[in-house]
Coordinates of C-alpha atoms in Angstrom, one line a residue:
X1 CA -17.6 -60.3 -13.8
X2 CA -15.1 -57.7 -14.4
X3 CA -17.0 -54.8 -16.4
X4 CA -15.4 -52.9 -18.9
X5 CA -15.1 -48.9 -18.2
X6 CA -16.4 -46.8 -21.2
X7 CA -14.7 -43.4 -22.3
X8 CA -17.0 -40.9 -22.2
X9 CA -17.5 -39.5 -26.3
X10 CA -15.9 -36.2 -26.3
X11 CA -12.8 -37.4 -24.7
X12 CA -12.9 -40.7 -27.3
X13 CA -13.3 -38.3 -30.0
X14 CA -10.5 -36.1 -28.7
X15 CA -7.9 -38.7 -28.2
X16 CA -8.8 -40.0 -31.8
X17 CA -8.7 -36.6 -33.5
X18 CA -4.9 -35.9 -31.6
X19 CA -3.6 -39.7 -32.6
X20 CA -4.5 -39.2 -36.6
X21 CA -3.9 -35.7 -37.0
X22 CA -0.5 -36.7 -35.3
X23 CA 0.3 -39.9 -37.6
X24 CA -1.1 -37.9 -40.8
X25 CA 1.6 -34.9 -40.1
X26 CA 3.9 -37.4 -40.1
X27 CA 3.5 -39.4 -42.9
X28 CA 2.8 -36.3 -45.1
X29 CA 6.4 -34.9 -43.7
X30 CA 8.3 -38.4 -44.4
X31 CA 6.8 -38.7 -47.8
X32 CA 7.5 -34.9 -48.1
X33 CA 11.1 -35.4 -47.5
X34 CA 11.8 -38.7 -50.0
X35 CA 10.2 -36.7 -52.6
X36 CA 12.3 -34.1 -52.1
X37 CA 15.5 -36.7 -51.8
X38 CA 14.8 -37.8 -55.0
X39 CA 13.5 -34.8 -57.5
X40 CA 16.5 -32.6 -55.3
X41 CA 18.4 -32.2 -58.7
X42 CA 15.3 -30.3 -60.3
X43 CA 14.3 -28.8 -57.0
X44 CA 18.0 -26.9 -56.9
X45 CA 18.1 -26.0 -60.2
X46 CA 14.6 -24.5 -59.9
X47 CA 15.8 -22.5 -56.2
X48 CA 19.0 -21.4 -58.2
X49 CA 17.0 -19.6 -61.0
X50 CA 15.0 -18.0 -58.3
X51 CA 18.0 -16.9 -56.4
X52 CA 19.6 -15.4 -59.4
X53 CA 16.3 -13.5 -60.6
X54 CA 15.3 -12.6 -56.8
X55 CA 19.0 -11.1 -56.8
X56 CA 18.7 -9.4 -59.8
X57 CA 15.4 -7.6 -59.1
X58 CA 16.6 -6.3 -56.0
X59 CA 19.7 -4.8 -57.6
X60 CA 17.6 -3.4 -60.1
X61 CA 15.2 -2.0 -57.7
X62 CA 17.5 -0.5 -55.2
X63 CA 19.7 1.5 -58.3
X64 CA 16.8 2.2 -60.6
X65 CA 15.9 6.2 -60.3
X66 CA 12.8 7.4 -58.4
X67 CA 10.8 10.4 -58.3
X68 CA 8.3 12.0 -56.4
X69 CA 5.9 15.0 -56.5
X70 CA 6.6 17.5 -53.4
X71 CA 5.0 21.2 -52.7
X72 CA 8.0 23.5 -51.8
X73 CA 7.3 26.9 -50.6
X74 CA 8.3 29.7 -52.8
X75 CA 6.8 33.0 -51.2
X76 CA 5.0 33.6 -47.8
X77 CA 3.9 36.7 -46.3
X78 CA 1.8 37.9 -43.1
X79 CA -0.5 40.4 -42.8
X80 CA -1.0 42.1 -38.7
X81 CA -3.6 43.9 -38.1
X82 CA -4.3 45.9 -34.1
X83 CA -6.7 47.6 -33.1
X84 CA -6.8 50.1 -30.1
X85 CA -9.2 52.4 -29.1
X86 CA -10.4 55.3 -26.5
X87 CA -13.9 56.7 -25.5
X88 CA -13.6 60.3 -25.2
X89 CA -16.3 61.5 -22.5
X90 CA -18.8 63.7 -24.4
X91 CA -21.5 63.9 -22.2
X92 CA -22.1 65.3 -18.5
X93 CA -22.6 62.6 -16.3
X94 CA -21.8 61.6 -12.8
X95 CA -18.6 59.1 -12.9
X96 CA -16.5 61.2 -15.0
X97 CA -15.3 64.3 -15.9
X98 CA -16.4 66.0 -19.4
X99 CA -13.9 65.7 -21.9
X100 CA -11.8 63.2 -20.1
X101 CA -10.8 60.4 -22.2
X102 CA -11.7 56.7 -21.6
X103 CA -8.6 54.3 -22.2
X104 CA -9.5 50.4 -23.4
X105 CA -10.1 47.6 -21.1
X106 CA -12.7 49.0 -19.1
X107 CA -15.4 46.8 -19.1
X108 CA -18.2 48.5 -19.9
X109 CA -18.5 52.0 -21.5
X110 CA -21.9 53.9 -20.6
X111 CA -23.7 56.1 -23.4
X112 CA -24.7 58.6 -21.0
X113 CA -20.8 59.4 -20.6
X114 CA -19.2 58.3 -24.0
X115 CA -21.3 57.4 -26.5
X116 CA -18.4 58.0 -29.0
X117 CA -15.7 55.7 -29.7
X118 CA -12.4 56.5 -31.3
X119 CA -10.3 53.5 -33.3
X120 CA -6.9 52.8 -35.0
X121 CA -6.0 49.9 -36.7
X122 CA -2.2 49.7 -37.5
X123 CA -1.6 47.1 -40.0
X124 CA 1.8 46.1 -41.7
X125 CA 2.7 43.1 -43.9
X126 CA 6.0 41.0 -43.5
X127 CA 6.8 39.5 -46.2
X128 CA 10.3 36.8 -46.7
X129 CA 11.5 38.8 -49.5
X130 CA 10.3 41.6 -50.6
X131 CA 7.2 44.2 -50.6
X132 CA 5.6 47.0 -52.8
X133 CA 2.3 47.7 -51.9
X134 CA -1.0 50.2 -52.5
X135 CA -2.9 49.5 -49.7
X136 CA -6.7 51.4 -48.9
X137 CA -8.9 50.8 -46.0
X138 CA -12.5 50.9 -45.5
X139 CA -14.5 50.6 -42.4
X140 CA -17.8 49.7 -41.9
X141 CA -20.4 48.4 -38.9
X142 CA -21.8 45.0 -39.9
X143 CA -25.5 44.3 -38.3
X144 CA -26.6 40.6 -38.2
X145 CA -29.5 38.8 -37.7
X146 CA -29.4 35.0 -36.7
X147 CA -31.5 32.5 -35.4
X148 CA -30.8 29.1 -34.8
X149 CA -32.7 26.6 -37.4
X150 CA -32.2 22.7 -37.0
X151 CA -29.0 22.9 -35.1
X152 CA -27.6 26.0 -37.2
X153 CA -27.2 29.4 -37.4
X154 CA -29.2 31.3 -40.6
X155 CA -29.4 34.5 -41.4
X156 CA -32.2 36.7 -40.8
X157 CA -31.1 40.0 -42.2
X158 CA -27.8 41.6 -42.6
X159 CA -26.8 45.5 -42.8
X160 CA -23.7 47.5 -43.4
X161 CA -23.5 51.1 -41.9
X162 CA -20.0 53.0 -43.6
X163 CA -18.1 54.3 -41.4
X164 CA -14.8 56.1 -43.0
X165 CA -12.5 55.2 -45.9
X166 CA -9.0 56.2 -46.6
X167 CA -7.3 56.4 -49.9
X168 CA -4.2 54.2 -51.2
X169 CA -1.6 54.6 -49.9
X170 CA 2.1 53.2 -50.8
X171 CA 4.0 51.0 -47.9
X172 CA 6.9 48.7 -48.3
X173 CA 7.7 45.7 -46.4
X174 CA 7.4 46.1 -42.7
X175 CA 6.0 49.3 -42.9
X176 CA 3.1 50.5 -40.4
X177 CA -0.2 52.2 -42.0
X178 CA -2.2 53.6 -39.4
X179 CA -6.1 53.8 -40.3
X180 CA -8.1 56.0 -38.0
X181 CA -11.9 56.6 -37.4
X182 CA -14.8 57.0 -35.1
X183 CA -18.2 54.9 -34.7
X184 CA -20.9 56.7 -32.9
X185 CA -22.1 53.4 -31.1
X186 CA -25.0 54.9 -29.7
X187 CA -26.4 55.9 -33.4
X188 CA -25.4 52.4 -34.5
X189 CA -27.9 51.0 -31.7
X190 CA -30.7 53.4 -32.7
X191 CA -30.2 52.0 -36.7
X192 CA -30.3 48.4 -35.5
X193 CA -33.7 49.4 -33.2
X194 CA -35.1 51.1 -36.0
X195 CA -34.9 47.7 -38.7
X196 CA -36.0 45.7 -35.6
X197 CA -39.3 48.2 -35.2
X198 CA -40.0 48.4 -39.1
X199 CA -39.7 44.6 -39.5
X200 CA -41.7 43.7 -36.9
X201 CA -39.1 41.2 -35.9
X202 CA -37.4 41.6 -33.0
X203 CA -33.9 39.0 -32.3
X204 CA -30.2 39.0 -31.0
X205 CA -28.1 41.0 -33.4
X206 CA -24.3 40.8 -33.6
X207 CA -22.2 44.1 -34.5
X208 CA -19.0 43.9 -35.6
X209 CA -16.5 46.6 -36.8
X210 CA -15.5 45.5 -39.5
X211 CA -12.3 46.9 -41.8
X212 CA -11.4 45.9 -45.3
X213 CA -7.8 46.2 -46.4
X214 CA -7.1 45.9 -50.1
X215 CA -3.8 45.8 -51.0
X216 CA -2.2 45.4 -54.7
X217 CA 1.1 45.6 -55.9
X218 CA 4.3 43.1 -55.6
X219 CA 5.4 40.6 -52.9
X220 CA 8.4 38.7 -52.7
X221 CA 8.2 39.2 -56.9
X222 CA 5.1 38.5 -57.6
X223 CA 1.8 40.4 -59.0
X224 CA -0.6 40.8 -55.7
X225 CA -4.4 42.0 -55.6
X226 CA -6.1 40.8 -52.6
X227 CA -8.4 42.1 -49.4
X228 CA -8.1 41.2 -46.3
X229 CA -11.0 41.8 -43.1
X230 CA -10.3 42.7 -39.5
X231 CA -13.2 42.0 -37.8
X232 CA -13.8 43.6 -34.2
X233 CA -17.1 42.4 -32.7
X234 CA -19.1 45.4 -30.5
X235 CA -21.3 44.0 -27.8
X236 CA -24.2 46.6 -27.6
X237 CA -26.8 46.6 -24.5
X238 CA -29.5 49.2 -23.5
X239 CA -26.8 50.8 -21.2
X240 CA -23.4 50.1 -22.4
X241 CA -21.3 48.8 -24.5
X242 CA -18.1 46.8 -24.2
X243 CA -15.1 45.8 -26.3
X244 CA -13.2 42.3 -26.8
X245 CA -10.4 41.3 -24.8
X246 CA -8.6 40.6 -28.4
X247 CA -7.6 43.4 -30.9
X248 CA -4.5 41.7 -32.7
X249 CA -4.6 39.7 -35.6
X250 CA -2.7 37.8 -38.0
X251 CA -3.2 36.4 -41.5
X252 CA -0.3 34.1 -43.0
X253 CA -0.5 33.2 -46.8
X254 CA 1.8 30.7 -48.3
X255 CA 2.6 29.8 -52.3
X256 CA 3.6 26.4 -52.8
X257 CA 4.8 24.9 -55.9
X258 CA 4.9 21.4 -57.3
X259 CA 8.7 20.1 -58.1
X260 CA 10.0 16.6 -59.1
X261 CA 12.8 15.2 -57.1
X262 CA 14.7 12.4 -56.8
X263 CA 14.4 10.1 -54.2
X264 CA 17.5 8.4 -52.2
X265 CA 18.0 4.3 -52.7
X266 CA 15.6 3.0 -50.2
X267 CA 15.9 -0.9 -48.4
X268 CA 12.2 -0.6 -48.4
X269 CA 12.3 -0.4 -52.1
X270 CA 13.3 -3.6 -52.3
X271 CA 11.8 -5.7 -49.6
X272 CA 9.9 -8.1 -51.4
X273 CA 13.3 -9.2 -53.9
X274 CA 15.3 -9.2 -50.9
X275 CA 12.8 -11.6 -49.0
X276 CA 12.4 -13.8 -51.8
X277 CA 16.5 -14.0 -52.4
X278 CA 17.3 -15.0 -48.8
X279 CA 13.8 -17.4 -48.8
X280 CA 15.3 -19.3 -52.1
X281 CA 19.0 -19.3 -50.8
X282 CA 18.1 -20.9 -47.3
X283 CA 15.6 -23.4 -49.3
X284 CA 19.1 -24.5 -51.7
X285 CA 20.8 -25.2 -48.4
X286 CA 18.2 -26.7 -46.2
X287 CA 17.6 -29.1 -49.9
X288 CA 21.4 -29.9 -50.1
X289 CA 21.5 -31.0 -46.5
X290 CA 18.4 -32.9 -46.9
X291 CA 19.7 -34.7 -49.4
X292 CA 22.9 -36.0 -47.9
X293 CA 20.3 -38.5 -45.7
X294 CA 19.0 -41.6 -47.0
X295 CA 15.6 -41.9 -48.1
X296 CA 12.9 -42.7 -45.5
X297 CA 12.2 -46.3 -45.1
X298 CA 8.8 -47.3 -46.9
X299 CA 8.4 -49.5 -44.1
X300 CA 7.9 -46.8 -41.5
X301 CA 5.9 -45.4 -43.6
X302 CA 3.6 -48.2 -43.9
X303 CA 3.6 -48.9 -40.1
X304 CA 2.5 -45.3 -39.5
X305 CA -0.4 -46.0 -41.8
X306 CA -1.7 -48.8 -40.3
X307 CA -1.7 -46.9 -37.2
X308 CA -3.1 -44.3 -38.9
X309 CA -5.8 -46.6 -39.8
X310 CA -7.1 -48.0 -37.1
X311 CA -6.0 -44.9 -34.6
X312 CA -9.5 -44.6 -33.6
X313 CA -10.0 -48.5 -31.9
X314 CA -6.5 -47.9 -30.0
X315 CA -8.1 -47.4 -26.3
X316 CA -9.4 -50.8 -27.2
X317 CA -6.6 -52.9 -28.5
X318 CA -3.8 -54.5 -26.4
X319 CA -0.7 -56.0 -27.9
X320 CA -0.1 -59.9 -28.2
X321 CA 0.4 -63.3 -29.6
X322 CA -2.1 -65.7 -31.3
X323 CA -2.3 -68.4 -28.7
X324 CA -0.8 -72.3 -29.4
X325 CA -4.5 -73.6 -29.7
X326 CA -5.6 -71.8 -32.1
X327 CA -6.4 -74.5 -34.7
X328 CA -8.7 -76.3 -32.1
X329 CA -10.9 -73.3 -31.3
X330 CA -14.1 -72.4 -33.2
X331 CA -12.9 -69.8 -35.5
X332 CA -15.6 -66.6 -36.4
X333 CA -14.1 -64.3 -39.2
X334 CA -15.4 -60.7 -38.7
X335 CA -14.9 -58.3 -41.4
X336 CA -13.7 -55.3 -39.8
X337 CA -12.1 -53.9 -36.7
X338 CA -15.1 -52.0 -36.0
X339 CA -17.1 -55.0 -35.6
X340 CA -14.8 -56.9 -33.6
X341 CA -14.3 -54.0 -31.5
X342 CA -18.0 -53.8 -31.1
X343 CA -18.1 -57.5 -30.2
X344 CA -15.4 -57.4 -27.9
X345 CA -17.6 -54.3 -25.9
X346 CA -20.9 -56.8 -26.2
X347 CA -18.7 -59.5 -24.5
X348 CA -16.6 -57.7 -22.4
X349 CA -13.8 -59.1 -24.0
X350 CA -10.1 -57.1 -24.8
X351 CA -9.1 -57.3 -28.8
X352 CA -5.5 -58.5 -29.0
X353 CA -3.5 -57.9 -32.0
X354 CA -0.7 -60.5 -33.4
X355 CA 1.7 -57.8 -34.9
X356 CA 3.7 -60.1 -36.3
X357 CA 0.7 -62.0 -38.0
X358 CA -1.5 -58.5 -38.4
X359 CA -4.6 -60.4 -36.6
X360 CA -6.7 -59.1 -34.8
X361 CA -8.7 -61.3 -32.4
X362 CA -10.9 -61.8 -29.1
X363 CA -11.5 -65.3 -27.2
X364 CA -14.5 -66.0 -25.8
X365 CA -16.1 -69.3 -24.7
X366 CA -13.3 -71.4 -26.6
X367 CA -14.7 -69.1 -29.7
X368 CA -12.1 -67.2 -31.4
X369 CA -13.5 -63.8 -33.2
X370 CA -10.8 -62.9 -36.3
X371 CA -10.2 -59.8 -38.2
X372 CA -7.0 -60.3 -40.3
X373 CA -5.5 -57.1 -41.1
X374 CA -4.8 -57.5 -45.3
X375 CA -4.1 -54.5 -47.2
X376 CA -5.8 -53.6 -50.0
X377 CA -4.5 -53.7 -53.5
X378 CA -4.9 -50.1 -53.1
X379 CA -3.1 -49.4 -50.6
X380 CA 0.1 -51.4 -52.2
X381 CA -0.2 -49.6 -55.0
X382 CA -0.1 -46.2 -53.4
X383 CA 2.8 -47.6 -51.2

């Protein structure tokens, strides 16, 4: 006995899912269309509107006037600051000669030869205009005290030995002040032993040279009072000491101040009108075209319902004709395809189905198993 071949369940399910969802696109598309056929007169007058106030806007929004806040710089100014240095040789030793003068970038200087060091800081301020200054200068040695405290440096103590001041002094733009003194570096690291003896508390200290510049007066027209610091760090050891390999610096200062301008037309300004102008202008022509066609036949419709309907039993059902006998056979009605197609797996039978008659049957043993395919009041109504 021929045995029929089941489909294993995902693939069913598959092939069911793909027939529907193909048959429902379509119908919903076909409907779709003859409801747009015949409301196209309100549907053109509502895309018109849309096109005229889509049009509008944009016009609106690409001539209208816009401003924006901006920072434009009104003054700037910067301040230079070099150091340079020498370490005259005081003290008899056996390298060099006494009285001699050390020149910088050496890289160590001993205290038993020069324990003396002598600095200059040239400073000048360029400013885009204009500059009338008083300018004063103070040096001093700055001792620190850090240790390092959950990932951070916090200070321990902190010192300031003076070193030498100079008095104002009046400069114009561009123009060079030169600020001289001395630091005794080995009295310096006799201070900084002496507060690490006294506290009891012995750490790494940093040194630094350490010159404020406070200047007052006018720049590029406008009332100045400020300081500015040149730090110069001094690294100290029992021995020697030793200078960094940088001694220039430079401090820029800018003044902004907040205008209102006016902005150039923009397309991006009007993006969204533009988008919604050409969107209702191709939807008027794609409507007009659409409505030169004939409305869909409600029979297609139908016919792609049914086979909507019964998608799911359609690896099961062949195509036929009710046979000439029919009348003498034992008819069994069976109220659903589902159960017929259930039968027809029980007997391993085939369901045929009469499209011309909408039946849907399986012989077996001279008994004939009937679903007739009626549609519902329902379903006429919605069609």
């Amino acid at each position: 006995m021929k045995k029929i071949k089941y489909l294993p369940v995902i693939t069913y399910t598959k092939n069911i899912m793909c027939v529907a969802g193909d048959n429902m696109l379509e119908i919903f598309f076909l409907k779709l269309k003859n409801t747009l056929i015949n409301n196209s007169g309100i549907f053109i007058v509502v895309l018109g509107m849309a096109v005229i106030l889509s049009s509008s806007w944009a016009y609106e929004a690409y001539t209208q006037d816009v401003y924006e806040e901006q920072e434009e710089l009104i003054s700037s100014y910067t301040q230079h600051g070099k150091y340079t240095y020498t370490a005259p040789v005081t003290e008899k030793n056996p390298l060099y000669p006494k009285g001699s003068r050390l020149e910088m970038g050496k890289p160590m200087y001993f205290f038993a030869a020069s324990p003396t060091l002598n600095v200059s800081l040239a400073y000048n301020l360029n400013a885009t205009d204009s500059a009338s200054l008083q300018v004063e200068c103070e040096t001093v040695v700055v001792a620190t005290s850090e240790e390092n405290s959950g990932g951070s440096q916090k200070i321990i103590w902190k010192t300031e030995f003076p070193v030498e001041e100079m008095g104002y002094v009046n400069i114009g733009n561009k123009d060079v002040l030169i600020h001289e003194f001395s630091v005794n570096v080995s009295e310096i690291r006799s201070k900084v032993i002496g507060i690490q003896d006294q506290l009891k508390y012995s750490s790494d200290t940093t040194i630094e040279i350490v010159t404020h510049v406070n200047y007052k007066g006018e720049i590029n027209g406008e009332e100045i009072n400020n300081t500015t610091d040149f730090a110069l760090p001094l690294v100290i050891n029992p021995a020697y000491y030793k200078m960094p390999e940088k001694l220039e610096f430079n401090e820029n200062n800018y003044t902004y101040e907040k205008i209102i301008i006016k902005k150039e037309p923009s397309v991006s300004a009007i993006k969204l009108p533009l988008s919604l102008f050409l969107l209702s202008t191709f939807s008027v022509g794609a409507l007009i075209l659409c409505t030169k066609k004939n409305d869909v036949d409600p029979e297609l419709i139908k016919r792609l319902k049914e086979e909507e309907k019964y998608s799911p039993f359609k690896e099961f059902v062949s195509k036929g004709k009710v046979p000439d006998n029919w009348n003498s056979l034992i008819q069994v009605e069976i109220y659903s395809l589902q159960d017929l197609v259930d039968a027809a797996v029980d007997m391993n039978e085939r369901v045929v189905n009469d499209i011309e008659s909408g039946v849907y049957f399986i012989i077996h043993d001279n008994v004939v198993y009937v679903f007739l395919d009626v549609p519902s009041k329902e379903s006429e109504d919605e069609n």
